[in-house]
Coordinates of C-alpha atoms in Angstrom, one line a residue:
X23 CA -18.2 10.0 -29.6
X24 CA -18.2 6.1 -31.2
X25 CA -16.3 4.4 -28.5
X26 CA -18.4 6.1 -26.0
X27 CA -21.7 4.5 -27.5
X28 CA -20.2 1.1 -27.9
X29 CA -20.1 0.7 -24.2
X30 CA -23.3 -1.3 -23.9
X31 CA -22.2 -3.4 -26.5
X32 CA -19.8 -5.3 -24.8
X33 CA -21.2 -6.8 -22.1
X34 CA -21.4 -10.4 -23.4
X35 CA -17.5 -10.9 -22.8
X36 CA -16.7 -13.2 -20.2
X37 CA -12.6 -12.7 -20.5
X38 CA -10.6 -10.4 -21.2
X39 CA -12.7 -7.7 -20.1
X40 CA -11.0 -3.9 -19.6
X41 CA -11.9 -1.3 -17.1
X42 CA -11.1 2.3 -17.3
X43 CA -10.5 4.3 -14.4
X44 CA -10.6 7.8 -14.8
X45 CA -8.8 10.9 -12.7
X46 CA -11.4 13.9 -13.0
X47 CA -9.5 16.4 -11.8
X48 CA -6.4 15.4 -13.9
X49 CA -8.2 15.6 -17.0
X50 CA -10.6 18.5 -16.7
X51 CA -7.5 20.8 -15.8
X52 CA -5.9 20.1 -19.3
X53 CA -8.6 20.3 -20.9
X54 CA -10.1 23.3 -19.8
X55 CA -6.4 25.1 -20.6
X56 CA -6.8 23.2 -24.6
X57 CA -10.0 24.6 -24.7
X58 CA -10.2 27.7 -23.2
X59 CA -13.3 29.6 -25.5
X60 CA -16.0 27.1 -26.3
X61 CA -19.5 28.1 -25.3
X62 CA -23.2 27.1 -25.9
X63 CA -26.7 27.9 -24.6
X64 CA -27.7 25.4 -22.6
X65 CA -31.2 25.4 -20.4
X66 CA -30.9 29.5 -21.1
X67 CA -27.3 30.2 -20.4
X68 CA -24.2 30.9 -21.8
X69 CA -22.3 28.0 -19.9
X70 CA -18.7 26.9 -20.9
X71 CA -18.2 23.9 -22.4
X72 CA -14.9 23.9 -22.9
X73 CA -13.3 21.6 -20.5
X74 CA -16.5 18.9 -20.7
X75 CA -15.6 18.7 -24.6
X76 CA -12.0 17.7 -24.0
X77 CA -13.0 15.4 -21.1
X78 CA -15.2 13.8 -23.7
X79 CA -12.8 13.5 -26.4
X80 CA -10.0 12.5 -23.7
X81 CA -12.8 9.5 -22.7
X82 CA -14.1 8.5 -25.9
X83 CA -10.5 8.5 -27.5
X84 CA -8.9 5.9 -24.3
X85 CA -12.3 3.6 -24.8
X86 CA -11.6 3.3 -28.1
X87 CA -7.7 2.9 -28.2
X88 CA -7.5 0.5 -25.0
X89 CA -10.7 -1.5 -26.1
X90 CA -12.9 -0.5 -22.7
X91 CA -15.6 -2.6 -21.6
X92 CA -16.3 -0.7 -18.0
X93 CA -15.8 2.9 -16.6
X94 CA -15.2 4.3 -13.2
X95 CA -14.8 8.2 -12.9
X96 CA -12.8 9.2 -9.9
X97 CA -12.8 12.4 -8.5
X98 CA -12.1 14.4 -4.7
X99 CA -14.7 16.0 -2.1
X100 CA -12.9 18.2 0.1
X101 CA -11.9 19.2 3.0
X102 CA -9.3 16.6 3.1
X103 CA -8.7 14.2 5.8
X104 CA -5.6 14.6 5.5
X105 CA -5.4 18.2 7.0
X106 CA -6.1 16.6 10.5
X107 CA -2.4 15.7 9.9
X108 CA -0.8 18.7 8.3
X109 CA -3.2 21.7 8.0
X110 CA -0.8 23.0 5.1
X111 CA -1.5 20.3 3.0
X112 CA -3.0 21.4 -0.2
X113 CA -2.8 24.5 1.2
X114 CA 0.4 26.3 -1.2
X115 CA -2.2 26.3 -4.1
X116 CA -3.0 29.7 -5.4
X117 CA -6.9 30.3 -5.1
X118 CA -8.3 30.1 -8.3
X119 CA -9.5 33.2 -10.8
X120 CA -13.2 33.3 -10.5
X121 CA -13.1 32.7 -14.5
X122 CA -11.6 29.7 -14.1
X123 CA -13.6 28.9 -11.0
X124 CA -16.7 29.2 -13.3
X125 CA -15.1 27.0 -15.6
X126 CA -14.7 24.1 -13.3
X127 CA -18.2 24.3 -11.8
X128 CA -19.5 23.9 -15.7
X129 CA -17.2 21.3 -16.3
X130 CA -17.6 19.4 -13.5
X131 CA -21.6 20.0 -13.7
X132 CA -21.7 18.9 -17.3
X133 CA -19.7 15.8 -16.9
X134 CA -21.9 14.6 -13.7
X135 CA -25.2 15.2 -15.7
X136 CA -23.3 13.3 -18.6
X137 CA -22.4 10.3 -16.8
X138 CA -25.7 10.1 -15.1
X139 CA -27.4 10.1 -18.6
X140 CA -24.8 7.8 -19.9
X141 CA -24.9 5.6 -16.5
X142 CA -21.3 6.0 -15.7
X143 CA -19.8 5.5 -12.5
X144 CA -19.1 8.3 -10.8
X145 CA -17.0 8.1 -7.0
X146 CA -16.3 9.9 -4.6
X147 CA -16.1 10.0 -0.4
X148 CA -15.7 13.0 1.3
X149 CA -12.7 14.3 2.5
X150 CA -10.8 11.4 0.1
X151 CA -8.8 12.6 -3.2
X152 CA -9.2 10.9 -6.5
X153 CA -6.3 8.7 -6.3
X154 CA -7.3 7.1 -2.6
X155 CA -10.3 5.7 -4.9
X156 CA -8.6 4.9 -7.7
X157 CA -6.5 2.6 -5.7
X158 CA -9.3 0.9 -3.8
X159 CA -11.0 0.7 -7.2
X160 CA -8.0 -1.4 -8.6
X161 CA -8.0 -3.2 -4.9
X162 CA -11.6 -4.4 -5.0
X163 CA -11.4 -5.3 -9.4
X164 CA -7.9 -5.7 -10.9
X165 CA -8.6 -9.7 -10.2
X166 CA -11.8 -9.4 -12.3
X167 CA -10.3 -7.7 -15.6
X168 CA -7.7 -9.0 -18.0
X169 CA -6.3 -5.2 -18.0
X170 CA -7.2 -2.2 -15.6
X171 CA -6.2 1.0 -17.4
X172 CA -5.7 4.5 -15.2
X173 CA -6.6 7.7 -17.3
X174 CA -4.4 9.9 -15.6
X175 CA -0.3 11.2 -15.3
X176 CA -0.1 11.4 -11.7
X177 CA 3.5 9.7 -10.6
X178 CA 1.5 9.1 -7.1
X179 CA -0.5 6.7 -8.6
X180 CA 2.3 4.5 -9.1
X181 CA 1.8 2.9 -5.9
X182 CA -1.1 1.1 -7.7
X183 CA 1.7 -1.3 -9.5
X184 CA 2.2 -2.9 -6.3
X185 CA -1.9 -4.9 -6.6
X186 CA -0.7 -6.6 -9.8
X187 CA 0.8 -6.6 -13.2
X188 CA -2.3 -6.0 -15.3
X189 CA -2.5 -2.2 -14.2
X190 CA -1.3 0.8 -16.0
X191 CA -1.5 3.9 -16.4
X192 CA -2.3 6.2 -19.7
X193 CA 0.4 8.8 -20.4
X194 CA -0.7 10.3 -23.6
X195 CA -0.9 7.0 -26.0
X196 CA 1.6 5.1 -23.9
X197 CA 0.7 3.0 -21.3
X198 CA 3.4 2.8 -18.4
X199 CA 3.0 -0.1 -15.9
X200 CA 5.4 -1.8 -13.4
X201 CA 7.8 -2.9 -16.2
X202 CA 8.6 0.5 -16.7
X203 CA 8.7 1.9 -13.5
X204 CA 11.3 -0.3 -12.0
X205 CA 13.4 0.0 -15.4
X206 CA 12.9 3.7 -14.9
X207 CA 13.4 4.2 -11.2
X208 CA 15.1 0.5 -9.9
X209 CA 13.4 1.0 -6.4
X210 CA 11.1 -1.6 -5.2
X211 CA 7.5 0.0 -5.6
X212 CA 7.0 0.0 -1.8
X213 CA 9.1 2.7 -0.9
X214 CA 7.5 4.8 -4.0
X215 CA 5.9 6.8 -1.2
X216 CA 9.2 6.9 0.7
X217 CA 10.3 8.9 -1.8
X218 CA 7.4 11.5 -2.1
X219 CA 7.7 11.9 1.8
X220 CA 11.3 12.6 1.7
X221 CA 11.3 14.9 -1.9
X222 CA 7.8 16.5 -1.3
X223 CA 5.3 16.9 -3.9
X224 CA 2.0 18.8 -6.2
X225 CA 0.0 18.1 -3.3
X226 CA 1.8 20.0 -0.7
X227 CA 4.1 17.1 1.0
X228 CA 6.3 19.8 2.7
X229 CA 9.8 17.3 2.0
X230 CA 13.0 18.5 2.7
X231 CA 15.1 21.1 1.4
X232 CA 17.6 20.2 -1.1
X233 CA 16.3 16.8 -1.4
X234 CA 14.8 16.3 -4.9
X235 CA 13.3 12.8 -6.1
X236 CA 16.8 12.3 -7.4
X237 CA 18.4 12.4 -4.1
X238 CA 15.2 10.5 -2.6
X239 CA 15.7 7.7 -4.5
X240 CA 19.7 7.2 -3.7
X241 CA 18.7 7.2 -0.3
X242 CA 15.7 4.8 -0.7
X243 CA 17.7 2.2 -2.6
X244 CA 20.3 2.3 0.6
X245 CA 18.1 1.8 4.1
X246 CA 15.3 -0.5 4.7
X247 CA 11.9 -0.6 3.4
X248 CA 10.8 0.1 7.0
X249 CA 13.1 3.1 7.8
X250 CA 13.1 1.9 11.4
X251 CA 16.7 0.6 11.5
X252 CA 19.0 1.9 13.8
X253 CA 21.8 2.3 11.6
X254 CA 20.5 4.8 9.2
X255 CA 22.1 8.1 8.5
X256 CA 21.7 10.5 11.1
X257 CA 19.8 12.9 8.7
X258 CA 17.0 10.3 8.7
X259 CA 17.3 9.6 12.6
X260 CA 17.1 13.1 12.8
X261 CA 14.0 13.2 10.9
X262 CA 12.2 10.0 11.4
X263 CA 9.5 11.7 13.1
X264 CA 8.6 14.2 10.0
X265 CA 9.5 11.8 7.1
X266 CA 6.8 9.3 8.6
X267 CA 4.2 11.9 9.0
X268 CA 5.1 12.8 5.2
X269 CA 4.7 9.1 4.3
X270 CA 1.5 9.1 5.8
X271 CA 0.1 11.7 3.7
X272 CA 2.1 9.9 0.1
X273 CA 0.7 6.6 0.9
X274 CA -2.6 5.1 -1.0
X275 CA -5.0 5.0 0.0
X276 CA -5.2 7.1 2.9
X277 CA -4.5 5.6 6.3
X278 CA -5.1 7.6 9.7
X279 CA -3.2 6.3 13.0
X280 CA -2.3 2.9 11.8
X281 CA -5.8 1.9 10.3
X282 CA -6.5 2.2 6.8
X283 CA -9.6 3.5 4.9
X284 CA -11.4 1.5 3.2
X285 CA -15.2 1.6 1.3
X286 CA -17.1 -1.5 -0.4
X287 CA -16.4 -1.2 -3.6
X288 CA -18.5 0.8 -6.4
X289 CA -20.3 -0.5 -8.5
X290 CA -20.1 -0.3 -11.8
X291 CA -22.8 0.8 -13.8
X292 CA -23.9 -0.7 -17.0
X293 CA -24.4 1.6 -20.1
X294 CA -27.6 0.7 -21.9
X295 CA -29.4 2.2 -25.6
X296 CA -31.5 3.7 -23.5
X297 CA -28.5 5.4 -21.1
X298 CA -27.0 6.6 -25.1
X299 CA -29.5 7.8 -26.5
X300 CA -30.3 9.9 -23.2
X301 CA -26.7 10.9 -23.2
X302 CA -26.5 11.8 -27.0
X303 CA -29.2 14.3 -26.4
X304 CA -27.3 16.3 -23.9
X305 CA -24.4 16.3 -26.6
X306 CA -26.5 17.3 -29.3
X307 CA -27.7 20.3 -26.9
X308 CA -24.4 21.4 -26.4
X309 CA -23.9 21.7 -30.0
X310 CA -21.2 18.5 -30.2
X311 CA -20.6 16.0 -32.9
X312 CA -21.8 12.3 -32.5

């Protein structure tokens, strides 16, 4: 874990500084399927550590290869606000295994306590989903950091390109930003939710049959951004009602009615020796290597 206790050392930069913004949820599912059998005895019980050490490692490793100066972790707190507006939203998942259950409550447990030793930023707002805060996060600091790095391969959180160039996001050791995306997908990267209203998506986002993103984004590149012209294709006057209610469900961060939520911004706490050594001591309990 050296990146992770080199945090506090970097606080004496004045430019060029680096913040990492991290998708719990995104991580902790992947690394709870990589490491599926780890266990210790922690405070008396046999508690799975598992998913915790490949958040870790995931962490450590993108502070250490993007040359992080500042964390925020990013995670949701249902029941979603969004379900005032379709009460199916989310709602397709299969209810998890109580295993696996088990493994997310000690995951998620073990990372909180971590981050609090470590004095990590942890956010969340209930009834608002990881990426609603990871945008505002980039809203309220991509002007104060030379590069703003998204741990996470969530094609929603493209929408984020659209604050500024200096934001990317972390796909495996690549780092895909708004060069890539319109080279990839040649769509402006304001209709980005457009397209995620019309094709549907992981979340629920009901879309249309036989309209994949393929198909979404032919019809984005040929009607306006606004999709309130009159001479669109009947299918979308047909629709207009439905693929704006879809929209307003794609589209970070969450807006309700016309007005869009929004939260100061975090703040960003500052990792200390003191907040390491605390923070090494739970790793060394759990049986990890420093």
């Amino acid at each position: 874990m050296k990146n992770l206790n080199k945090l506090h050392e970097n606080k004496d930069k004045t430019l060029n500084k680096s913040l990492l913004i991290v998708d719990l949820n995104n991580l902790i599912h992947k690394a709870i399927h990589v490491h599926p059998n780890l266990y210790a005895n922690y405070k008396g019980n046999n508690l799975y550590t598992g998913g915790f050490y490949g958040f870790i490692n995931q962490l450590d490793a993108a502070i250490g290869r993007f040359d992080i100066d500042d964390v925020v972790i990013c995670t949701d707190q249902p029941p979603y606000m969004r379900s005032m507006i379709l009460k199916e939203y989310k709602m397709n998942r299969k209810p998890y295994h109580p295993e696996f259950k088990k493994k997310l409550t000690d995951t998620r447990n073990l990372i909180y306590e971590f981050a609090n030793r470590a004095n990590i930023t942890v956010w969340s707002k209930l009834g608002f989903e990881a990426d609603d805060l990871i945008y505002m996060t980039c809203s309220h600091y991509y002007n104060d950091y030379s590069k703003v790095v998204i741990l996470s391969n969530d094609k929603d959180l493209y929408q984020v390109f659209e604050l500024g160039g200096n934001i990317s996001l972390s796909i495996g050791r690549f780092l895909y930003d708004i060069n890539h995306f319109n080279h990839e997908y040649n769509i402006p990267i304001s209709k980005w939710a457009w397209v995620s209203a019309l094709s549907g998506g992981h979340n629920g986002i009901p879309g249309f049959n036989g309209i994949g993103e393929k198909k979404a984004l032919s019809i984005c590149r040929e009607i306006p951004n606004s999709f309130n012209s009159c001479d669109m294709p009947k299918f979308i006057q047909d629709n207009i009602y439905k693929i704006k209610l879809y929209y307003s469900l794609a589209k970070l961060p969450f807006f309700f009615e016309g007005i869009r939520c929004n939260f100061p911004k975090p703040k960003i706490k500052q990792p200390t020796e003191e907040s390491e050594k605390k923070a090494n001591i739970l790793l060394k309990k759990l049986n990890f290597t420093i």
